[in-house]
Tab-separated table of C-alpha atoms in Angstrom:
chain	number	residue	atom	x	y	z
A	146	UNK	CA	17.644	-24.089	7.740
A	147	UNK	CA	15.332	-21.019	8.114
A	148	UNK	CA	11.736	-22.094	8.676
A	149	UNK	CA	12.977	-26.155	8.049
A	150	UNK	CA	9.505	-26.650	10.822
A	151	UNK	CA	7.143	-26.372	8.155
A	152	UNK	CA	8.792	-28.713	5.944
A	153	UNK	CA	6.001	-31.755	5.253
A	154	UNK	CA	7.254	-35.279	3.806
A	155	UNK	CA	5.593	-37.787	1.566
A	156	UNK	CA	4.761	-37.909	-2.025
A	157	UNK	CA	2.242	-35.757	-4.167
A	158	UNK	CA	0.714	-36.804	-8.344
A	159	UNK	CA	1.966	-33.496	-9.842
A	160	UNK	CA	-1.015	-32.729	-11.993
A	161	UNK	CA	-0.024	-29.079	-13.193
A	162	UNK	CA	3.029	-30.366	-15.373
A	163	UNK	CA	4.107	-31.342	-18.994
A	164	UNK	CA	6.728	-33.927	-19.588
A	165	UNK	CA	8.882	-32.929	-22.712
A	166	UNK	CA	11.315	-35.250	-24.136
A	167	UNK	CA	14.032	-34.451	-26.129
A	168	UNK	CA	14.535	-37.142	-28.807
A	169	UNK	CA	17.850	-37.185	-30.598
A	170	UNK	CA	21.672	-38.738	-29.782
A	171	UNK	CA	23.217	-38.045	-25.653
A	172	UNK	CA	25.441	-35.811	-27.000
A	173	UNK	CA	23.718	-33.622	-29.048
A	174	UNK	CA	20.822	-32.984	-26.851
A	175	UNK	CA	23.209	-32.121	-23.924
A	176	UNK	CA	24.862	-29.898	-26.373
A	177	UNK	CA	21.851	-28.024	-27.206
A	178	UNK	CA	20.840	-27.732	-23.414
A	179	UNK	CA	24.284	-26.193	-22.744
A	180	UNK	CA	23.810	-23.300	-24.916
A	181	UNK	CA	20.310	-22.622	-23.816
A	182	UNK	CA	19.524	-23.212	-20.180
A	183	UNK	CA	20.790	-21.147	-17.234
A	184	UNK	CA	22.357	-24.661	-15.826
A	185	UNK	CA	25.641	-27.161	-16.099
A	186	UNK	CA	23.908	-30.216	-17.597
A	187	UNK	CA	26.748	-32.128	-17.917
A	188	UNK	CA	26.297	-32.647	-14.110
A	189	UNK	CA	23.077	-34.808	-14.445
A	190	UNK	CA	23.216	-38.344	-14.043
A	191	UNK	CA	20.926	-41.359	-14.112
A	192	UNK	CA	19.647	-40.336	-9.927
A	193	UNK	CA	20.710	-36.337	-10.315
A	194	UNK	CA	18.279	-33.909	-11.847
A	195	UNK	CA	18.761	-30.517	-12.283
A	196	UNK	CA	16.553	-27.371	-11.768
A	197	UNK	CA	17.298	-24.872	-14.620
A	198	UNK	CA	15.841	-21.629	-16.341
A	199	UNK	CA	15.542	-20.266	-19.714
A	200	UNK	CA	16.273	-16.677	-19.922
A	201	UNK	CA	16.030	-14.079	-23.007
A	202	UNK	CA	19.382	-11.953	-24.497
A	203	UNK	CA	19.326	-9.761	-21.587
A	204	UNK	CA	18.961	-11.964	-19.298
A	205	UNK	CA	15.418	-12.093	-18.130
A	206	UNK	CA	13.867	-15.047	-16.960
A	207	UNK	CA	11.204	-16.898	-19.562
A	208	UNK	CA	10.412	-20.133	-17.563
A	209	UNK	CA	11.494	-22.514	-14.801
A	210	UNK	CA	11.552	-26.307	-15.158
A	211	UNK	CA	13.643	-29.739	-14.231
A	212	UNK	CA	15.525	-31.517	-16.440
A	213	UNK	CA	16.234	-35.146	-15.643
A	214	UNK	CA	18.258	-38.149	-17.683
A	215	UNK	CA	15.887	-40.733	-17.037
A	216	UNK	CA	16.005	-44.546	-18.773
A	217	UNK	CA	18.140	-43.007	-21.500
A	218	UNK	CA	16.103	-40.153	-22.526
A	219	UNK	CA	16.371	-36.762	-21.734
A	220	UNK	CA	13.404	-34.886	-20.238
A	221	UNK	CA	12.092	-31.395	-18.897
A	222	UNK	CA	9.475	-30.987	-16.645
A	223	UNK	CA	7.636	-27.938	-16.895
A	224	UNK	CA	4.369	-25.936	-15.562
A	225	UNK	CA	1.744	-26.204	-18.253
A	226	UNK	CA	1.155	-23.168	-18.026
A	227	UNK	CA	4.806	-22.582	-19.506
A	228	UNK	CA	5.117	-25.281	-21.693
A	229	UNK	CA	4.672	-23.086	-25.175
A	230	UNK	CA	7.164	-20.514	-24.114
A	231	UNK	CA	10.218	-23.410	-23.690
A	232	UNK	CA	8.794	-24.746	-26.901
A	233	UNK	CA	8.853	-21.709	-28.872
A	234	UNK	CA	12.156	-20.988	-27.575
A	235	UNK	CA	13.796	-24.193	-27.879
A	236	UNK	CA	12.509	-25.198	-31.147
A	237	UNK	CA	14.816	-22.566	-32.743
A	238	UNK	CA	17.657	-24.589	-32.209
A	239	UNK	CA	16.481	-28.093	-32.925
A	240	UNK	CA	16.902	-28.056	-36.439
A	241	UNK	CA	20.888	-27.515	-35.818
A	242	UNK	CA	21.230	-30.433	-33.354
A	243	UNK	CA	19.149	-33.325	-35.024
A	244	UNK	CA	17.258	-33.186	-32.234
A	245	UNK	CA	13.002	-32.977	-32.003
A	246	UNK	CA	11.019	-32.185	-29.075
A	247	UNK	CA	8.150	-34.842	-28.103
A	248	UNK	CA	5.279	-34.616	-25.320
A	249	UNK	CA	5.018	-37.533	-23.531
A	250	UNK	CA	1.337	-38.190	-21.647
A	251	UNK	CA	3.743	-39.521	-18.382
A	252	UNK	CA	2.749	-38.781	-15.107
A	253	UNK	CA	5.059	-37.327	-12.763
A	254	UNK	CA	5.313	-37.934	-8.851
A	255	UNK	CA	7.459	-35.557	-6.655
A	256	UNK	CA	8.944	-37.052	-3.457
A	257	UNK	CA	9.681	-34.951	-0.340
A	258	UNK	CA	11.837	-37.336	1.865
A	259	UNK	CA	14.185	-36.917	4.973
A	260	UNK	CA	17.800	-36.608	4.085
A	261	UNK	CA	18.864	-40.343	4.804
A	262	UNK	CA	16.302	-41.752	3.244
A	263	UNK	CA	16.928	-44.013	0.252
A	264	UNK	CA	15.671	-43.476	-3.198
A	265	UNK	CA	13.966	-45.528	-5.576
A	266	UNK	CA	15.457	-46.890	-8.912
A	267	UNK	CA	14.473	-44.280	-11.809
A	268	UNK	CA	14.115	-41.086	-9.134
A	269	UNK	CA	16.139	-38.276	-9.753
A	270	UNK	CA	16.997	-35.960	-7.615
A	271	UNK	CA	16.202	-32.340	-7.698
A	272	UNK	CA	16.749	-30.123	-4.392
A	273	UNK	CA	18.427	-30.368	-1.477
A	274	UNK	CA	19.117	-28.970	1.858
A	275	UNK	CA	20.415	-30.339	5.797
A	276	UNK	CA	17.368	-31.776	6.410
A	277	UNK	CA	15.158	-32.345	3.050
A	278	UNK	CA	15.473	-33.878	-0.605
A	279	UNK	CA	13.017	-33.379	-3.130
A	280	UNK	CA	13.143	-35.814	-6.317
A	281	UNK	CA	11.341	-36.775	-9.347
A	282	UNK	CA	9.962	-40.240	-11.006
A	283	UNK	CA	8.090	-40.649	-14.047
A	284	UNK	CA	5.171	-43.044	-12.905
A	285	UNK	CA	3.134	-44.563	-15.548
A	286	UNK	CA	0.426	-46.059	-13.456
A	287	UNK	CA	0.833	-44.010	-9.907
A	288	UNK	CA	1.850	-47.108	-8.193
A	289	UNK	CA	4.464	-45.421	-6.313
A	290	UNK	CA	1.474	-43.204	-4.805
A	291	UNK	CA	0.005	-46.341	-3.038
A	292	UNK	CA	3.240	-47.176	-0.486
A	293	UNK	CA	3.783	-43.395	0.986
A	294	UNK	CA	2.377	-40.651	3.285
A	295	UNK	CA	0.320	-38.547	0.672
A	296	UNK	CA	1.513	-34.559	0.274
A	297	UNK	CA	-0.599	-31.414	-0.836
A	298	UNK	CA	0.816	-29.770	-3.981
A	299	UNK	CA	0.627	-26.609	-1.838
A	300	UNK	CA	3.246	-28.437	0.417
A	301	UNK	CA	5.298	-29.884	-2.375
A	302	UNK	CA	5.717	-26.114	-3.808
A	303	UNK	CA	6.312	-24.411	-0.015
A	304	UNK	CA	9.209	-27.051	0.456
A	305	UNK	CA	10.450	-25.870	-2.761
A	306	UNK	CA	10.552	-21.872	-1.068
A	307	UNK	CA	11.597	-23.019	2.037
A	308	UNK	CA	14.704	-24.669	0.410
A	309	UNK	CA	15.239	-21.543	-1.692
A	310	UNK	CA	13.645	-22.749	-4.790
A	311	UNK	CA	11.743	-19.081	-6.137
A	312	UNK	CA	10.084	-19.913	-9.151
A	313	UNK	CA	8.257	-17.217	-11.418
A	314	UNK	CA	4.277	-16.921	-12.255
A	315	UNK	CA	3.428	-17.056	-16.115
A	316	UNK	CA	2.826	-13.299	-15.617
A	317	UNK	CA	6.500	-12.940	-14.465
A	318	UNK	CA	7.662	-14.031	-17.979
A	319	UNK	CA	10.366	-11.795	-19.214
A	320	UNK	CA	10.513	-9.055	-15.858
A	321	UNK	CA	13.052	-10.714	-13.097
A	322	UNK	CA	16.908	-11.594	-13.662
A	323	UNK	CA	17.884	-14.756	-11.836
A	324	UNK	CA	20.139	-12.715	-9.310
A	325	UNK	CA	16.545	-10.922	-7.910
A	326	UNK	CA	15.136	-13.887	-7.355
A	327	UNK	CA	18.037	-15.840	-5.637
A	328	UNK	CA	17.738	-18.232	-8.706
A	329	UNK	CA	22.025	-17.138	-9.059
A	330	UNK	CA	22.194	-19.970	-6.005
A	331	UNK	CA	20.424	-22.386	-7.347
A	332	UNK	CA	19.748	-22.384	-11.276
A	333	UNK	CA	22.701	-20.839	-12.332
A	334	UNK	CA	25.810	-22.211	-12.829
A	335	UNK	CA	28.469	-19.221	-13.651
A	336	UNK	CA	31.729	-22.463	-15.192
A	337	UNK	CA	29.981	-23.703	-17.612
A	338	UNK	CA	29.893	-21.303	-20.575
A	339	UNK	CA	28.236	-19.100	-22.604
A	340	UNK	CA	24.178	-19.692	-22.375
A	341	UNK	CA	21.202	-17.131	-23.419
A	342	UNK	CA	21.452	-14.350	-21.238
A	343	UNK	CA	25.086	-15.178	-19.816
A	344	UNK	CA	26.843	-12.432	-20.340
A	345	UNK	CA	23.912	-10.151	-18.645
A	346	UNK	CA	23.763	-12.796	-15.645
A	347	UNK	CA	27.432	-12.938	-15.559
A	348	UNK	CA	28.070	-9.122	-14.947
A	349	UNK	CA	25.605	-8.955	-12.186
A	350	UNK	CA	27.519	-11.610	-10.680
A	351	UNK	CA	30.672	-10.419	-10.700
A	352	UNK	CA	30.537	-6.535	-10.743
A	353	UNK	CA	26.703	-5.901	-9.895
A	354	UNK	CA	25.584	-4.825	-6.637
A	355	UNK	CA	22.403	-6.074	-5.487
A	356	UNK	CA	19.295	-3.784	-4.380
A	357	UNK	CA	16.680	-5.928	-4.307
A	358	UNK	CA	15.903	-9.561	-3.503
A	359	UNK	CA	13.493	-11.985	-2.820
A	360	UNK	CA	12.990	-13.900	0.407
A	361	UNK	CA	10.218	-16.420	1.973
A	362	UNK	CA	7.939	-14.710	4.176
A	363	UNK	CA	5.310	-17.027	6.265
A	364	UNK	CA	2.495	-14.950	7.635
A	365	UNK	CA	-1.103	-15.160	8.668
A	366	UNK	CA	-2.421	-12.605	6.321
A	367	UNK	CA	-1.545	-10.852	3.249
A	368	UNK	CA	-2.021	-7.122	4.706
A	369	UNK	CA	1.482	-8.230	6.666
A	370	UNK	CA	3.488	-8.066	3.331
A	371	UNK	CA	1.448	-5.640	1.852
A	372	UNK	CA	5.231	-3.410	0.999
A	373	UNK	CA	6.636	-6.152	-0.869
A	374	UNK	CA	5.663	-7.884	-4.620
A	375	UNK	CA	4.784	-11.488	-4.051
A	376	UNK	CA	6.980	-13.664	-7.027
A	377	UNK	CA	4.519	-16.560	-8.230
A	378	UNK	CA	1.979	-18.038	-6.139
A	379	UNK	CA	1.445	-18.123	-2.243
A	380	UNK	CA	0.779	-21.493	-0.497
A	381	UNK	CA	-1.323	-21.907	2.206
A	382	UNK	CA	-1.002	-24.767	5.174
A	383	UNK	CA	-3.296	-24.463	8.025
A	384	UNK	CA	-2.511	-20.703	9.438
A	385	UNK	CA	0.051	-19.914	7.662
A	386	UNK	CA	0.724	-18.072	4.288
A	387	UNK	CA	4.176	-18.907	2.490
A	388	UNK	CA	4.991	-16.086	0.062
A	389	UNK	CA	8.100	-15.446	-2.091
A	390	UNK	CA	8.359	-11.534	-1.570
A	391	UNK	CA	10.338	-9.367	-4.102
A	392	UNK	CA	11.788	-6.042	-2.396
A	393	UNK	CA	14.477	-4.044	-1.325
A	394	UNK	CA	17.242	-5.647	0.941
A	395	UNK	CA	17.274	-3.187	3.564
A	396	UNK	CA	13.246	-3.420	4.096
A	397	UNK	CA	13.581	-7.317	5.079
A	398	UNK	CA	13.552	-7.357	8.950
């Protein structure tokens, strides 16, 4: 896996998210899910998670965020800083699915593990790649903090790019497709349906041709990617610079 050397294990309190339950019967929350987000929910299990967008009508992104299945409720996991835009969008739909949307005060830990190792009862899994898993647990008293090598939130979120994970900023809302992003790999699924945005999403699939993209550059400065449009944040660990840069496909060396 392209720059897998940088990839850091351990675990990391993620401090810059809100947990959102989804109160109402398994089938009727998983129905409203399917109709909304970008991904195949039926696909999550008690140990499988699922990374997942919410785009507008023509198929713009709105936000990024997890959803997980965890101890019989289901949850999304979501920057704060995006937490009113899934609200406002999902709470359209509620009312038609006897369903209700609840924040929980939960803390969240992210685990960044080697591929054979084992996970814990109540972690769900998120990403994965040859070499790398990254998973979820909602932690109510950080205990699972005490037994593991600690990791940076910049690392947790530069695994994420180096495993192909391209999330949007909150200033991003609304301007990138998933198929710009790469996001058509990994938070789309293109069997499942009709969702917001699918027909859009579906077209550039199938009959689009792509011009642009965005790909994980690591650098030691900012002046070296000065041609392309960083997507989100950059990380920084050590020397190094980890940007997701937007830009043509023939100007990536």
């Amino acid at each position: 896996m392209l720059n897998s050397e940088f990839i850091k294990y351990g675990t990391v309190n993620l401090e810059d998210i809100t947990v959102i339950r989804l109160n109402g019967d398994f089938d009727s929350v998983l129905n409203l899910l399917q109709g909304q987000v970008t991904s195949d929910c039926t696909l999550i299990n008690d140990q499988l998670g699922q990374i997942s967008s919410l785009c507008n009508e023509k198929g713009f992104i709105l936000c990024n965020f997890e959803i997980i299945f965890d101890q019989d409720k289901w949850v999304v996991i979501i920057e704060k800083a995006f937490k009113e835009i899934f609200l406002n969008e999902i709470t359209k739909f509620l009312p038609f699915y006897k369903v209700s949307a609840e924040i929980l005060n939960s803390k969240v830990i992210g685990f960044a593990k080697k591929k054979d190792q084992a996970m814990l009862p109540n972690e769900h899994l998120i990403l994965s790649s040859d070499m790398a898993t990254l998973s979820l647990l909602i932690d109510s008293d950080n205990s699972n903090l005490d037994s593991d090598v600690a990791l940076s939130l910049d690392n947790w979120y530069i695994n994420r790019k180096i495993m192909g994970d391209h999330q949007i900023g909150h200033e991003e809302t609304g301007k990138y497709r998933p198929h710009e992003l790469g996001q058509h790999n990994t938070r789309v699924s293109f069997n499942k349906g009709c969702f917001k945005g699918q027909e859009i999403i579906a077209r550039m699939e199938y009959l689009g041709k792509l011009k642009k993209e965005t790909r994980l550059i690591v650098h030691s400065n900012k002046k070296e990617v000065s041609e392309y449009k960083i997507i989100g944040q950059s990380y920084q660990d050590q020397d190094k610079i980890f940007s997701s840069c937007f830009g043509k496909i023939d100007s990536f060396s």
